[in-house]
Coordinates of C-alpha atoms and ligand atoms in Angstrom, one line a residue:
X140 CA 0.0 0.0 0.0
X141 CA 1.3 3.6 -0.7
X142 CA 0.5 6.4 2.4
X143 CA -0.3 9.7 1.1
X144 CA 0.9 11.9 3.6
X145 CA -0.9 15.4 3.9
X146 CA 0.0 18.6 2.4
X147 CA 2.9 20.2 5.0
X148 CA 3.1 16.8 6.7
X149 CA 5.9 17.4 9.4
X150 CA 8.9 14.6 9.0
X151 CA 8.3 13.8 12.8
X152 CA 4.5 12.8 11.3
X153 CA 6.5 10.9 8.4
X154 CA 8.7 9.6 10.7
X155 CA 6.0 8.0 13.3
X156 CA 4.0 6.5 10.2
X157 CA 7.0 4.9 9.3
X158 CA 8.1 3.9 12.3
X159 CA 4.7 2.4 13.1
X160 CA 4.8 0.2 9.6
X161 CA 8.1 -1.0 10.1
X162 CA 7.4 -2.7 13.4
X163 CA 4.6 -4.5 12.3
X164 CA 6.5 -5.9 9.8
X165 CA 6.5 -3.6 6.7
X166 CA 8.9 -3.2 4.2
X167 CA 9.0 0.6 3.4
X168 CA 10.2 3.2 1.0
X169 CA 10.0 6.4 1.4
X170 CA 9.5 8.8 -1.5
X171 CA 9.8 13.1 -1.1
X172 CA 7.8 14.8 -3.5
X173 CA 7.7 18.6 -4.1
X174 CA 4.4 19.0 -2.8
X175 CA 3.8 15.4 -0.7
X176 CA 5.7 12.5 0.5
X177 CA 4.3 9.3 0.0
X178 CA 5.4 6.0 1.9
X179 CA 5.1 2.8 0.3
X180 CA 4.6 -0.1 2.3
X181 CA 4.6 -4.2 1.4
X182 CA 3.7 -6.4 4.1
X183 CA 0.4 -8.4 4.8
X184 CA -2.3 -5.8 4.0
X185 CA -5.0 -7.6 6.2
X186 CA -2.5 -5.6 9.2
X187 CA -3.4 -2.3 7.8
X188 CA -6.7 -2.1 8.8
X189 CA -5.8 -3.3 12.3
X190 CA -2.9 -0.5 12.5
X191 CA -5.4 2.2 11.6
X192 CA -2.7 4.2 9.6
X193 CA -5.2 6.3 8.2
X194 CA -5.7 7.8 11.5
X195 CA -2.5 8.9 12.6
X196 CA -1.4 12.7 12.2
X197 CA -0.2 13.7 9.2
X198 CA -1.5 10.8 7.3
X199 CA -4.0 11.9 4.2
X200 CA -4.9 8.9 3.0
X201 CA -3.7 4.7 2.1
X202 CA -4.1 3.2 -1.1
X203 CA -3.4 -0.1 -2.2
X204 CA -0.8 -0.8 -4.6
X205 CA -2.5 -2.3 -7.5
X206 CA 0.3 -4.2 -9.5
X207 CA 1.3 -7.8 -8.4
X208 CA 5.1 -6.6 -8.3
X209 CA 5.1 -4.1 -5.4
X210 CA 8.5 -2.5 -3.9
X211 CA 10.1 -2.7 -8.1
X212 CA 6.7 -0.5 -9.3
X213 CA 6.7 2.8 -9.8
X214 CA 3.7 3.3 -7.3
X215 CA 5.9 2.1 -4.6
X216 CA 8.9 4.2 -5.7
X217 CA 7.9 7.2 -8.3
X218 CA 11.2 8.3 -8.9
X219 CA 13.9 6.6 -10.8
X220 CA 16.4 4.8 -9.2
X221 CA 20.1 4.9 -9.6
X222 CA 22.2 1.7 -9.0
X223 CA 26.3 2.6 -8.2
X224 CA 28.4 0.3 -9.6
X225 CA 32.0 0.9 -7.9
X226 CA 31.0 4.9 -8.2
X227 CA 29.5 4.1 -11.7
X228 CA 26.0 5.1 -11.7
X229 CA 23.8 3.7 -13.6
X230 CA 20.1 4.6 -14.3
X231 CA 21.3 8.3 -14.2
X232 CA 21.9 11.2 -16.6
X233 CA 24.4 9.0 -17.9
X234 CA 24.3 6.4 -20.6
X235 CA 26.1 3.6 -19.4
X236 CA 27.8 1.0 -22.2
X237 CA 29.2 -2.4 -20.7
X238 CA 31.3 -4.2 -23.5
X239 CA 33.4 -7.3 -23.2
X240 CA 33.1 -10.9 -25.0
X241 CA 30.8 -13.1 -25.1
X242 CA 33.0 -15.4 -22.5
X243 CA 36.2 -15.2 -20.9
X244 CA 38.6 -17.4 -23.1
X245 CA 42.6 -16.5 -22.1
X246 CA 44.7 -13.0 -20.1
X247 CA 45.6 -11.7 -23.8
X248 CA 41.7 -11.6 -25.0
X249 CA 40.1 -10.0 -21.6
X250 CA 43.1 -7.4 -21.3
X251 CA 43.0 -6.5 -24.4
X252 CA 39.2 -6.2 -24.5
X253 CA 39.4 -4.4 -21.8
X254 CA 41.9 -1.7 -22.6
X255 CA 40.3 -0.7 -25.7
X256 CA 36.8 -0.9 -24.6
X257 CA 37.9 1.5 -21.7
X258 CA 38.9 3.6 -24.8
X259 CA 35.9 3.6 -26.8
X260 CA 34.3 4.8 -23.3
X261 CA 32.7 1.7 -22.3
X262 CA 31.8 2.2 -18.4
X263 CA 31.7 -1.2 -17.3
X264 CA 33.3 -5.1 -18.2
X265 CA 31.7 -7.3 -19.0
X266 CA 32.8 -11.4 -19.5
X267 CA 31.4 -14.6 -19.1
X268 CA 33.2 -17.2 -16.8
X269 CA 30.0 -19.7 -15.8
X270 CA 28.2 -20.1 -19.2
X271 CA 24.9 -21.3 -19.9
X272 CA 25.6 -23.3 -22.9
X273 CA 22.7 -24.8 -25.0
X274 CA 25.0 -27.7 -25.6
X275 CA 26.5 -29.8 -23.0
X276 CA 29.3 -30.3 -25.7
X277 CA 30.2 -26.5 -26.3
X278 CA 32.9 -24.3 -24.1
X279 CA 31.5 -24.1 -20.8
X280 CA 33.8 -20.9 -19.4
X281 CA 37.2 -20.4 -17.7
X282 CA 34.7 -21.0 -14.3
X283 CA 36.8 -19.8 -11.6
X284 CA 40.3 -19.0 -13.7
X285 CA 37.9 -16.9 -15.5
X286 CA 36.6 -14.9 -12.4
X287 CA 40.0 -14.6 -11.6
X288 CA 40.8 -13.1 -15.1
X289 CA 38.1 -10.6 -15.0
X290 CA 39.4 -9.2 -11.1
X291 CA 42.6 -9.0 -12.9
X292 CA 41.2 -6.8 -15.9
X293 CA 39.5 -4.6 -13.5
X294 CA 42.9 -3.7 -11.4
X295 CA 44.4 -2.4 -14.6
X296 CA 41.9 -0.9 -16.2
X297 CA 39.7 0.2 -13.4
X298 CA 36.5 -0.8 -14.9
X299 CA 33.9 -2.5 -13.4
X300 CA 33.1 -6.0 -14.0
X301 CA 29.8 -8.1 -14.8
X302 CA 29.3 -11.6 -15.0
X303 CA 26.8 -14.6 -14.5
X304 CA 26.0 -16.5 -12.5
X305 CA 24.7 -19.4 -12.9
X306 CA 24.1 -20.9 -9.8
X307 CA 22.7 -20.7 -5.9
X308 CA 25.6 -22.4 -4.6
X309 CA 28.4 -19.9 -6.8
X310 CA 26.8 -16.5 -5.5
X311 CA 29.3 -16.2 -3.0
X312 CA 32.4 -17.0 -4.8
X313 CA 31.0 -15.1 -8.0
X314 CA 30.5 -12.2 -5.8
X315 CA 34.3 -11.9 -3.9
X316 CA 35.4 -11.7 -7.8
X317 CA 32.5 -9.4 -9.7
X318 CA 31.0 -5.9 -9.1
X319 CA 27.9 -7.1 -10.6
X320 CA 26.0 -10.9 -10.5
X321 CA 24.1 -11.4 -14.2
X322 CA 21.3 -13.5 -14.1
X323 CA 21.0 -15.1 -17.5
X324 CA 18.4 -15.3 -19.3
X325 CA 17.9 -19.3 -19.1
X326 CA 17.7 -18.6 -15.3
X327 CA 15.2 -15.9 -14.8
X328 CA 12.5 -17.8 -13.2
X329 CA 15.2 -19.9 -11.0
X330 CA 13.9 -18.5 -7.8
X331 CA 16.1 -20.2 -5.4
X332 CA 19.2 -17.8 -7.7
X333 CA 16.8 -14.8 -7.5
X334 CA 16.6 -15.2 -3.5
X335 CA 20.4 -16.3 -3.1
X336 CA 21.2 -13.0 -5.4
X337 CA 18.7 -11.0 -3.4
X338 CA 20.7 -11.3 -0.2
X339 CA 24.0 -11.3 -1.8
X340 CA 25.5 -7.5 -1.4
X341 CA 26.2 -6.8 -5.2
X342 CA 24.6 -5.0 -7.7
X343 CA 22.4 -7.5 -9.9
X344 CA 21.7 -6.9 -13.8
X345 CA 18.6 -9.3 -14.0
X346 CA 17.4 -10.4 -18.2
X347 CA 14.3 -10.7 -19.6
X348 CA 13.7 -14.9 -20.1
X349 CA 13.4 -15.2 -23.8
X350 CA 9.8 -16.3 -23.3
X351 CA 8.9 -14.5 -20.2
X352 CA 6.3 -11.7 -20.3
X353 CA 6.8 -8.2 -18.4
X354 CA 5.1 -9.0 -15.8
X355 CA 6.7 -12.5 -15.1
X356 CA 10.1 -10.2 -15.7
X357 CA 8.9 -7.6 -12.8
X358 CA 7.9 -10.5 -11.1
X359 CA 11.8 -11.9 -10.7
X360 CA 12.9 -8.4 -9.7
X361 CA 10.3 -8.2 -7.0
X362 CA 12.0 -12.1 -5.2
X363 CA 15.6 -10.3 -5.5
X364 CA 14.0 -6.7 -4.0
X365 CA 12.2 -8.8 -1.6
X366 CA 15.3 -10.8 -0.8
X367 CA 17.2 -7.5 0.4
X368 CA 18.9 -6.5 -2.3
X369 CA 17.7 -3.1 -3.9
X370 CA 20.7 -3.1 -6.8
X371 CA 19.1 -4.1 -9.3
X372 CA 19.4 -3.7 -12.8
X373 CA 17.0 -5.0 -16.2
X374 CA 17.7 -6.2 -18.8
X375 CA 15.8 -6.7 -22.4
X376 CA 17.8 -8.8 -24.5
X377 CA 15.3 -9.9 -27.1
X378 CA 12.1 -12.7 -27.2
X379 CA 11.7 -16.1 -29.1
X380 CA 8.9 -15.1 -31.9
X381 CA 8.2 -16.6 -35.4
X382 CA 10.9 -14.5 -37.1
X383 CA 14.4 -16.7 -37.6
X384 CA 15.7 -13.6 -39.4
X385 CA 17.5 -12.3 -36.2
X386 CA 18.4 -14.7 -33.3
X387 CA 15.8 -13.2 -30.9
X388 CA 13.0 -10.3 -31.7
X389 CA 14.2 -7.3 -29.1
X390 CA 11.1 -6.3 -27.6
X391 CA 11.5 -2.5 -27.5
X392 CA 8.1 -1.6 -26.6
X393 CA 8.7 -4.0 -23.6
X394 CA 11.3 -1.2 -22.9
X395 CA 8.7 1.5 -22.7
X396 CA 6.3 -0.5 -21.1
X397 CA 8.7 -1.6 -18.0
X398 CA 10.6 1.7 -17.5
X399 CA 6.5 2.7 -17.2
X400 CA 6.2 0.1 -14.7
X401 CA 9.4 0.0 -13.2
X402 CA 11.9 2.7 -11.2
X403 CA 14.7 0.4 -12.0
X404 CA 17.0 1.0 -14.5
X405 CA 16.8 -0.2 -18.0
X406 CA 19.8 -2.0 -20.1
X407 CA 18.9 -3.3 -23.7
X408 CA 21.3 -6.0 -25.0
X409 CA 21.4 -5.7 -28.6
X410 CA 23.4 -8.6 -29.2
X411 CA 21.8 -11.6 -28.1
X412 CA 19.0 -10.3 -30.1
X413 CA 20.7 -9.6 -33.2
X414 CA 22.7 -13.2 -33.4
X415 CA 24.9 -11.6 -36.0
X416 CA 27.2 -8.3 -35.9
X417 CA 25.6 -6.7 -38.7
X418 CA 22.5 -5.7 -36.6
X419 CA 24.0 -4.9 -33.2
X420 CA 24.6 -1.2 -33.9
X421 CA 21.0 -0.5 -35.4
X422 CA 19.6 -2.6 -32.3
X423 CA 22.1 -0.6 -29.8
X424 CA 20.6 3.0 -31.4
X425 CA 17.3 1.6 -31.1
X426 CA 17.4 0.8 -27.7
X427 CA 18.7 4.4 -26.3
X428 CA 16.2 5.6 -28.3
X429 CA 13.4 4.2 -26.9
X430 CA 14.6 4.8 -23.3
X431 CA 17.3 2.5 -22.3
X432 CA 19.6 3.7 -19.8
X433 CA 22.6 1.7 -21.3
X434 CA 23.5 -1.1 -23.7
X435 CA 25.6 -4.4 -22.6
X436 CA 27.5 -5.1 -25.7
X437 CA 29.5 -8.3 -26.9
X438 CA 32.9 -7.3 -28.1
X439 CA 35.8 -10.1 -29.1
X440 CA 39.0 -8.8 -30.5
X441 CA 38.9 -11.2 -33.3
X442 CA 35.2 -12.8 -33.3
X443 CA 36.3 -15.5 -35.7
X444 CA 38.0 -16.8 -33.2
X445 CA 36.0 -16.4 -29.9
X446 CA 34.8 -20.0 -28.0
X447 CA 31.1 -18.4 -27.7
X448 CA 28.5 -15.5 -29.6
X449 CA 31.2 -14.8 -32.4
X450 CA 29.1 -14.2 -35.0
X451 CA 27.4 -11.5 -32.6
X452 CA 30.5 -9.7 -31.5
X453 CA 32.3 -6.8 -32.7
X454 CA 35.5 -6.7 -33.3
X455 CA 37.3 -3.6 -31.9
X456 CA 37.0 -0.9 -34.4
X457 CA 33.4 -2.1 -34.9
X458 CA 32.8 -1.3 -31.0
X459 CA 34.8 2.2 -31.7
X460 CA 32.9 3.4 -34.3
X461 CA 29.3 2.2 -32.7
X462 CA 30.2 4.9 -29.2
X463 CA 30.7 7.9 -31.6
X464 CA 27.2 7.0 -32.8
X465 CA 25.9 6.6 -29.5
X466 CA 27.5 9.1 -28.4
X467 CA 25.9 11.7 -31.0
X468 CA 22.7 9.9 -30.2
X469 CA 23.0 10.2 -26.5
X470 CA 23.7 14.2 -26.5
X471 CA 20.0 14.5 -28.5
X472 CA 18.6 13.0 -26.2
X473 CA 19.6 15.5 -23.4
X474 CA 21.7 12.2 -21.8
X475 CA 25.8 12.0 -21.9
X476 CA 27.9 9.1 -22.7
X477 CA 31.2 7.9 -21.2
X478 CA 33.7 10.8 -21.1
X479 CA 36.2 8.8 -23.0
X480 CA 33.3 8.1 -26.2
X481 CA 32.7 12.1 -26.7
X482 CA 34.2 12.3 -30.5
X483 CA 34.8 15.3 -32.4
X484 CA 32.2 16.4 -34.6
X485 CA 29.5 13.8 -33.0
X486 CA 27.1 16.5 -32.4
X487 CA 25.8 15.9 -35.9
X488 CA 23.2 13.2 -34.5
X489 CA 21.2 16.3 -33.0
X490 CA 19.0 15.9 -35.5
X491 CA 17.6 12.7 -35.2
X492 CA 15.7 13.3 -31.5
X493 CA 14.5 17.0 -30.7
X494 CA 11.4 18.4 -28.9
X495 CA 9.9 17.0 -26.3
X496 CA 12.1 15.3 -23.4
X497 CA 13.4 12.1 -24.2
X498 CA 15.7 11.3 -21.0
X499 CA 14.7 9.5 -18.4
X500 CA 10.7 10.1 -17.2
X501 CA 10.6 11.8 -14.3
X502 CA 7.8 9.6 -11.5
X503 CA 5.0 8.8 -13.1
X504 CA 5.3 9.9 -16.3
X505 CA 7.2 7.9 -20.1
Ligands
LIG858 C1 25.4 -13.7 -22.2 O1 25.3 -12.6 -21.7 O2 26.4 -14.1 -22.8 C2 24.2 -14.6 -22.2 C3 24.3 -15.9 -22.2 O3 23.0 -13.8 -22.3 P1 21.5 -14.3 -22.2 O4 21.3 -14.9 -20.8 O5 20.7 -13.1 -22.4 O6 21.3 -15.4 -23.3
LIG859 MN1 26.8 -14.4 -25.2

């Protein structure tokens, strides 16, 4: 249930109201508007009529919070929210592009990955070490040589790095290596991962199943958020439909739809959905457009070669040339990109958004 606080509500009346909720049980979020503050409150709603909320000072009115995910929906939490990732924020002003391979295969291909995506302007690391492999018979990941890889990219390059996991009992030792725990898209609805992830204490970046709906997808966020864990991150990497033509259909208007629904912050992954190179940078242009507040990118320095997703990957110059476009891209849309991607010139793509504001919705509104 949300409480709609009065007009000029004092905080000590905020305070008390929130207080009261918490001891019987509540879990709360508090949310200062300009004009009112609202506190939003999941528990078992046959208590509120017993704790008479609606009668304390202060207190204007409760309503129930109609969605079936509660604390990740925007009636709970109006306002965006902004997950730090080692000081990197994301859900922000900023655009945020992770970039790495598709798996961790060897020192030489993460390092050097790493290096020049850091270049292009790429925030965050990204790198598989525990991969979900249709085939039993295909590369599995580096496992924990590959963790180790990925820590060791991260101490000279300084970015951030994300990587799945695959399993309950690997959260903790995933975690001592990673900044942020993937959940795959094979393992949305594993709920036992979503609660293990929910009380681990790093950010998670949680995908879209490939034939999951929104509300199934809000649905996972809600067992991590209701777990303990707050840091959390979606992403929409693209749905099984009838069309073979790209790997997976990227459900953009899910994009709209669950920034809508959502506070959380919004990635897109164009390249699972694309399947094949070619595609990524119109998918990765799409996705900003329509909202996202970053892009996790597969990168391989020579894709021809890579263990996993080469066909997907870009190679290096690829990856180089797609930031200046996002880049262009980002500044129409009132948003910034990594300091490293601003290119000269790339104020050009100013004409392809203008009127109207097409960051990120304040509250309610997108
Ligand atoms: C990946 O990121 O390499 C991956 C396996 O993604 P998804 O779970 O979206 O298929
Ligand atoms: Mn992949």
């Amino acid at each position: 249930m949300i409480v709609v606080m009065q007009q000029g509500a004092s905080e000590e009346q905020v305070r008390r109201v929130a207080e009261r909720l918490e001891r019987a049980g509540f879990g709360i979020h508090i949310s200062r508007g300009v004009e009112r503050t609202l506190i939003g409150a999941v528990g078992d709603k046959r208590l509120t009529a017993t704790l008479a909320v609606e009668a304390m000072e202060g207190v204007d009115r409760v309503v129930p919070i109609l969605q079936p995910f509660k604390q990740v929906s925007r009636e709970f939490k109006p306002e965006p929210s902004v997950v730090r990732v080692r000081g990197v924020p994301v859900g922000g002003e900023e655009v945020v592009v992770i970039a790495g391979p598709c798996s961790v295969e060897s020192r030489e291909q993460i390092l050097a990955t790493a290096r020049a995506v850091k270049a292009a302007g790429a925030r965050l690391l990204r790198g598989g070490a525990f991969k979900p492999r249709t085939s039993p018979y295909s590369f599995q990941g580096l496992e924990l040589e590959g963790l180790k890889l990925l820590a060791e990219a991260r101490e000279e390059t300084g970015l951030p790095v994300v990587t799945e996991v695959t399993d309950p009992r690997l959260v903790d030792v995933v975690a001592r290596h990673a900044d942020v725990l993937q959940i795959g898209a094979r393992n949305m609805q594993n709920y036992q991962l979503l609660r293990e992830v929910g009380q681990a204490s790093r950010p998670v970046l949680l995908k879209r199943g490939m034939a999951s709906t929104v509300e199934e997808w809000l649905m996972a966020a809600e067992y991590i958020v209701a777990a303990g864990n707050r840091q959390l991150i979606l992403c929409e990497r693209g749905i099984r439909t009838f069309e073979p033509a790209t790997r997976f259909t990227l459900d953009l208007g899910a994009v709209a739809v669950a920034r809508h629904l959502s506070h959380l912050p919004i990635l897109v992954d164009p390249s699972h959905a694309a399947g094949k190179w070619r595609w990524v940078g119109a998918l990765a242009r799409a996705g900003l457009a329509v909202g996202a507040d970053g892009l996790i990118v597969e990168v391989h320095p020579r894709p021809e070669e890579a263990l996993s997703d080469g066909p997907q990957s870009l190679n290096l110059e690829r990856f180089g040339q797609l930031m200046a476009e996002l880049s262009a891209l980002a500044r129409a849309m009132g948003r910034t990109l990594g300091p490293a991607a601003e290119a000269p010139g790339a104020g050009a793509g100013a004409a392809v958004a203008q009127g109207g504001s097409l960051g990120r919705p304040a509250a309610s509104a997108g």
